Amino acid sequence: MKIGVFDSGIGGLTVLKQLIKNYPNNEYIYFGDTLNLPYGTKCINELEERSDKIINFLLKEKVDIIVIACGTISSNLYKQLKDRYEVPIIDVLTPTLKYIREENLEKIGVFATPMTIKSGFFNEVTQKSVSCPLFVPLIEERKIYTKECDNAVIEYLEELRGCKNIILGCTHYPILKEVISKYSSANLIDMGYCVSKYINITNEGKQKVTLYFSLLSDELTNNISSMLDIKYNIKEKIV
Ligand code: DGL
């Protein structure tokens, strides 16, 4: 199968990684919209415009299914996008909710982007929610192991005091797992894990992975190679 996966930047790679782990024998086309990130503070119209452009690009690449590896697009536009296109489209939040319900998790908090928190998507399963505008820039600017990042993590965790489970409601956040775990013993819920647990795809072709980024730099290329231990092609592409 040919699987299209997209996000604003490197965050969706946390989803891609889990998909490849469970379903290695497929062709994957990834699009990271680094020229236009962050998505978490954009208005719905802008998010919709970006999603349409990327989905149309993935359709030209003849993908069989599309995974929206972005919590912000999933929480605000999933229904519209799903109804607009014939190709099956999967989001990251529905499987995450399913996982939370199946596991009967309690005392749940969520970290997510401002637009995901604003959508209220996680309200029915969470006791506390925190909008984390500092995280995506820190991650994309490769400042994960800095004092600045530690301080942001400590500040946001303060608001989730008492939560036993934390939904990492933005696909970038699993990249911060190690830092968050330094200051919290809560169980961290990774949406990529949830998607790959429930997605219904085959696993019977040859593995081929192509990554497109709308803005590519040497630093980004190095950063990605430290995240992925598989063979892939990487290209710059504006859509
Ligand atoms: N990784 C995306 C999400 O899950 C987008 C983050 C951003 O660009 O602000 O929400």
Short mmCIF file of C-alpha atoms and ligand atoms in Angstrom, two decimals:
data_model
loop_
_atom_site.label_atom_id
_atom_site.label_comp_id
_atom_site.label_asym_id
_atom_site.label_seq_id
_atom_site.Cartn_x
_atom_site.Cartn_y
_atom_site.Cartn_z
CA MET A 1 0.00 0.00 0.00
CA LYS A 2 1.03 3.59 -0.48
CA ILE A 3 0.44 5.61 2.67
CA GLY A 4 0.51 9.41 2.80
CA VAL A 5 1.33 11.03 6.14
CA PHE A 6 1.50 14.75 6.84
CA ASP A 7 2.16 17.33 9.52
CA SER A 8 3.49 20.86 9.90
CA GLY A 9 7.05 19.62 10.40
CA ILE A 10 8.97 16.81 12.08
CA GLY A 11 6.22 16.02 14.62
CA GLY A 12 4.41 13.64 12.28
CA LEU A 13 7.59 11.58 12.04
CA THR A 14 6.68 10.25 15.50
CA VAL A 15 3.56 8.80 13.86
CA LEU A 16 5.42 7.63 10.75
CA LYS A 17 7.93 5.80 12.94
CA GLN A 18 5.21 3.85 14.73
CA LEU A 19 3.47 3.00 11.46
CA ILE A 20 6.70 1.71 9.93
CA LYS A 21 7.40 -0.27 13.08
CA ASN A 22 4.06 -2.10 12.87
CA TYR A 23 3.70 -2.14 9.08
CA PRO A 24 7.20 -2.07 7.60
CA ASN A 25 6.27 -3.46 4.19
CA ASN A 26 4.62 -0.46 2.61
CA GLU A 27 5.46 2.63 0.66
CA TYR A 28 5.29 5.81 2.74
CA ILE A 29 5.14 9.38 1.46
CA TYR A 30 5.60 11.96 4.21
CA PHE A 31 5.01 15.69 3.89
CA GLY A 32 6.23 18.16 6.54
CA ASP A 33 5.15 21.74 5.96
CA THR A 34 8.20 23.36 7.56
CA LEU A 35 7.81 26.50 5.47
CA ASN A 36 4.47 27.21 7.14
CA LEU A 37 4.84 25.96 10.70
CA PRO A 38 3.72 26.25 13.42
CA TYR A 39 0.15 25.18 12.70
CA GLY A 40 -0.93 25.32 16.34
CA THR A 41 -1.52 29.08 16.27
CA LYS A 42 -3.00 29.40 12.77
CA CYS A 43 -6.66 30.16 12.10
CA ILE A 44 -8.98 27.49 10.72
CA ASN A 45 -9.02 28.97 7.21
CA GLU A 46 -5.25 28.84 6.95
CA LEU A 47 -5.17 25.30 8.32
CA GLU A 48 -7.79 24.24 5.82
CA GLU A 49 -5.92 25.81 2.92
CA ARG A 50 -2.66 24.10 3.91
CA SER A 51 -4.42 20.75 4.39
CA ASP A 52 -6.06 20.91 0.96
CA LYS A 53 -2.77 21.74 -0.75
CA ILE A 54 -0.95 18.89 0.97
CA ILE A 55 -3.73 16.35 0.45
CA ASN A 56 -3.87 17.21 -3.26
CA PHE A 57 -0.11 16.72 -3.48
CA LEU A 58 -0.41 13.33 -1.78
CA LEU A 59 -3.25 12.37 -4.13
CA LYS A 60 -1.03 13.19 -7.11
CA GLU A 61 1.48 10.80 -5.57
CA LYS A 62 -1.32 8.22 -5.76
CA VAL A 63 -1.53 7.33 -2.09
CA ASP A 64 -4.17 4.77 -1.03
CA ILE A 65 -4.77 6.26 2.40
CA ILE A 66 -3.83 9.48 4.21
CA VAL A 67 -2.90 9.82 7.87
CA ILE A 68 -3.26 13.32 9.30
CA ALA A 69 -0.29 13.10 11.65
CA CYS A 70 -1.16 16.44 13.21
CA GLY A 71 -3.32 17.00 16.28
CA THR A 72 -4.15 20.55 15.25
CA ILE A 73 -5.60 19.58 11.85
CA SER A 74 -7.22 16.46 13.31
CA SER A 75 -9.03 18.36 16.08
CA ASN A 76 -10.25 21.20 13.87
CA LEU A 77 -10.79 19.77 10.39
CA TYR A 78 -10.93 16.00 10.39
CA LYS A 79 -14.63 15.69 9.61
CA GLN A 80 -14.59 18.19 6.75
CA LEU A 81 -11.50 16.68 5.16
CA LYS A 82 -12.76 13.14 5.51
CA ASP A 83 -16.03 14.07 3.78
CA ARG A 84 -14.29 16.11 1.06
CA TYR A 85 -12.03 13.41 -0.37
CA GLU A 86 -12.66 9.92 -1.66
CA VAL A 87 -9.41 8.53 -0.35
CA PRO A 88 -9.68 7.14 3.19
CA ILE A 89 -8.37 9.66 5.72
CA ILE A 90 -7.34 8.77 9.26
CA ASP A 91 -6.76 11.24 12.09
CA VAL A 92 -4.62 10.94 15.22
CA LEU A 93 -7.21 11.86 17.84
CA THR A 94 -9.97 9.29 17.24
CA PRO A 95 -7.62 6.32 17.88
CA THR A 96 -6.22 8.13 20.93
CA LEU A 97 -9.72 8.52 22.43
CA LYS A 98 -10.43 4.86 21.64
CA TYR A 99 -7.23 3.82 23.43
CA ILE A 100 -8.04 5.93 26.50
CA ARG A 101 -11.52 4.43 26.76
CA GLU A 102 -10.37 0.86 26.21
CA GLU A 103 -7.66 1.16 28.84
CA ASN A 104 -10.07 2.83 31.30
CA LEU A 105 -7.49 5.48 32.06
CA GLU A 106 -8.22 8.00 34.79
CA LYS A 107 -6.81 11.31 36.01
CA ILE A 108 -5.93 12.41 32.52
CA GLY A 109 -4.37 15.68 31.46
CA VAL A 110 -3.49 16.86 27.98
CA PHE A 111 -0.72 18.95 26.50
CA ALA A 112 -1.57 20.27 23.04
CA THR A 113 -1.26 23.25 20.72
CA PRO A 114 -3.42 26.35 21.34
CA MET A 115 -5.75 25.45 18.45
CA THR A 116 -6.22 21.86 19.62
CA ILE A 117 -7.01 22.99 23.17
CA LYS A 118 -9.38 25.61 21.78
CA SER A 119 -11.25 22.94 19.79
CA GLY A 120 -12.19 21.27 23.09
CA PHE A 121 -11.68 17.86 21.51
CA PHE A 122 -10.25 16.20 24.60
CA ASN A 123 -12.60 17.84 27.12
CA GLU A 124 -14.75 14.79 27.73
CA VAL A 125 -11.86 12.53 28.72
CA THR A 126 -9.52 14.95 30.48
CA GLN A 127 -9.61 16.73 33.82
CA LYS A 128 -7.01 19.34 32.90
CA SER A 129 -5.66 20.72 29.64
CA VAL A 130 -2.67 22.90 28.89
CA SER A 131 -1.98 24.87 25.76
CA CYS A 132 1.76 24.68 25.07
CA PRO A 133 2.74 27.28 22.44
CA LEU A 134 6.43 27.08 23.41
CA PHE A 135 6.96 23.39 22.63
CA VAL A 136 6.82 23.25 18.81
CA PRO A 137 9.28 26.13 18.22
CA LEU A 138 11.68 24.61 20.79
CA ILE A 139 11.49 21.24 19.05
CA GLU A 140 11.79 22.55 15.50
CA GLU A 141 14.66 24.85 16.52
CA ARG A 142 16.47 21.86 18.05
CA LYS A 143 16.47 23.32 21.56
CA ILE A 144 15.27 20.20 23.34
CA TYR A 145 18.23 19.84 25.67
CA THR A 146 18.35 23.43 26.88
CA LYS A 147 17.46 25.18 30.10
CA GLU A 148 14.76 27.03 28.17
CA CYS A 149 13.08 23.75 27.27
CA ASP A 150 13.37 22.38 30.82
CA ASN A 151 11.73 25.55 32.13
CA ALA A 152 8.84 25.29 29.67
CA VAL A 153 8.29 21.64 30.60
CA ILE A 154 8.33 22.47 34.34
CA GLU A 155 5.91 25.37 33.85
CA TYR A 156 3.41 23.34 31.82
CA LEU A 157 3.66 20.29 34.10
CA GLU A 158 2.76 22.48 37.06
CA GLU A 159 -0.71 22.88 35.52
CA LEU A 160 -1.20 19.13 35.25
CA ARG A 161 -0.36 18.42 38.86
CA GLY A 162 -2.21 15.28 40.05
CA CYS A 163 -2.63 13.77 36.57
CA LYS A 164 -1.53 10.17 36.26
CA ASN A 165 -1.77 10.16 32.49
CA ILE A 166 -0.77 12.87 30.05
CA ILE A 167 -1.96 12.81 26.46
CA LEU A 168 0.75 14.21 24.22
CA GLY A 169 -1.94 15.85 22.08
CA CYS A 170 0.48 17.21 19.49
CA THR A 171 2.58 14.81 17.44
CA HIS A 172 5.71 16.86 18.08
CA TYR A 173 5.58 16.24 21.82
CA PRO A 174 6.80 12.60 21.94
CA ILE A 175 10.16 14.12 20.93
CA LEU A 176 10.12 15.68 24.42
CA LYS A 177 9.30 12.43 26.23
CA GLU A 178 12.71 12.17 27.83
CA VAL A 179 12.62 15.76 29.13
CA ILE A 180 9.03 15.45 30.41
CA SER A 181 9.89 12.18 32.16
CA LYS A 182 12.74 13.93 33.97
CA TYR A 183 10.15 16.00 35.84
CA SER A 184 7.06 13.76 35.90
CA SER A 185 6.28 10.10 36.47
CA ALA A 186 2.95 10.33 34.62
CA ASN A 187 2.20 7.85 31.86
CA LEU A 188 2.73 9.66 28.54
CA ILE A 189 0.25 8.81 25.79
CA ASP A 190 1.76 8.88 22.32
CA MET A 191 -0.83 9.38 19.55
CA GLY A 192 1.40 7.67 16.98
CA TYR A 193 1.24 4.52 19.08
CA CYS A 194 -2.57 4.75 19.21
CA VAL A 195 -2.88 5.27 15.44
CA SER A 196 -0.66 2.32 14.62
CA LYS A 197 -2.56 0.14 17.09
CA TYR A 198 -5.92 0.57 15.36
CA ILE A 199 -5.17 1.44 11.72
CA ASN A 200 -6.26 -1.13 9.19
CA ILE A 201 -3.60 -1.39 6.50
CA THR A 202 -1.84 -4.26 4.76
CA ASN A 203 1.80 -5.14 5.24
CA GLU A 204 2.85 -6.90 2.10
CA GLY A 205 4.92 -4.75 -0.21
CA LYS A 206 8.47 -3.49 -0.33
CA GLN A 207 9.45 -0.74 2.09
CA LYS A 208 10.06 2.61 0.46
CA VAL A 209 10.02 5.89 2.39
CA THR A 210 10.10 9.33 0.80
CA LEU A 211 10.07 12.47 2.93
CA TYR A 212 9.11 15.86 1.52
CA PHE A 213 9.59 19.10 3.44
CA SER A 214 8.49 22.49 2.17
CA LEU A 215 11.64 24.02 3.66
CA LEU A 216 14.70 21.85 4.02
CA SER A 217 18.02 22.80 5.63
CA ASP A 218 21.15 20.85 6.53
CA GLU A 219 20.20 21.09 10.21
CA LEU A 220 16.75 19.68 9.50
CA THR A 221 18.23 16.87 7.43
CA ASN A 222 20.62 15.98 10.28
CA ASN A 223 17.87 16.21 12.84
CA ILE A 224 15.70 13.79 10.85
CA SER A 225 18.52 11.31 10.40
CA SER A 226 18.93 11.21 14.18
CA MET A 227 15.20 10.46 14.53
CA LEU A 228 14.80 7.75 11.90
CA ASP A 229 16.86 4.59 11.67
CA ILE A 230 15.51 3.46 8.32
CA LYS A 231 16.44 4.10 4.70
CA TYR A 232 14.62 7.03 3.08
CA ASN A 233 14.84 9.68 0.38
CA ILE A 234 14.42 13.28 1.39
CA LYS A 235 13.40 16.14 -0.89
CA GLU A 236 12.34 19.76 -0.74
CA LYS A 237 8.92 20.47 -2.20
CA ILE A 238 6.64 23.49 -1.94
CA VAL A 239 2.93 22.88 -2.31
N1 DGL B 1 2.40 18.44 15.17
C1 DGL B 1 1.22 19.22 14.99
C2 DGL B 1 0.15 18.84 15.98
O1 DGL B 1 0.07 17.67 16.30
C3 DGL B 1 1.40 20.68 14.68
C4 DGL B 1 2.15 21.49 15.65
C5 DGL B 1 2.38 22.91 15.16
O2 DGL B 1 2.86 23.08 14.03
O3 DGL B 1 2.07 23.83 15.91
O4 DGL B 1 -0.64 19.63 16.43
#
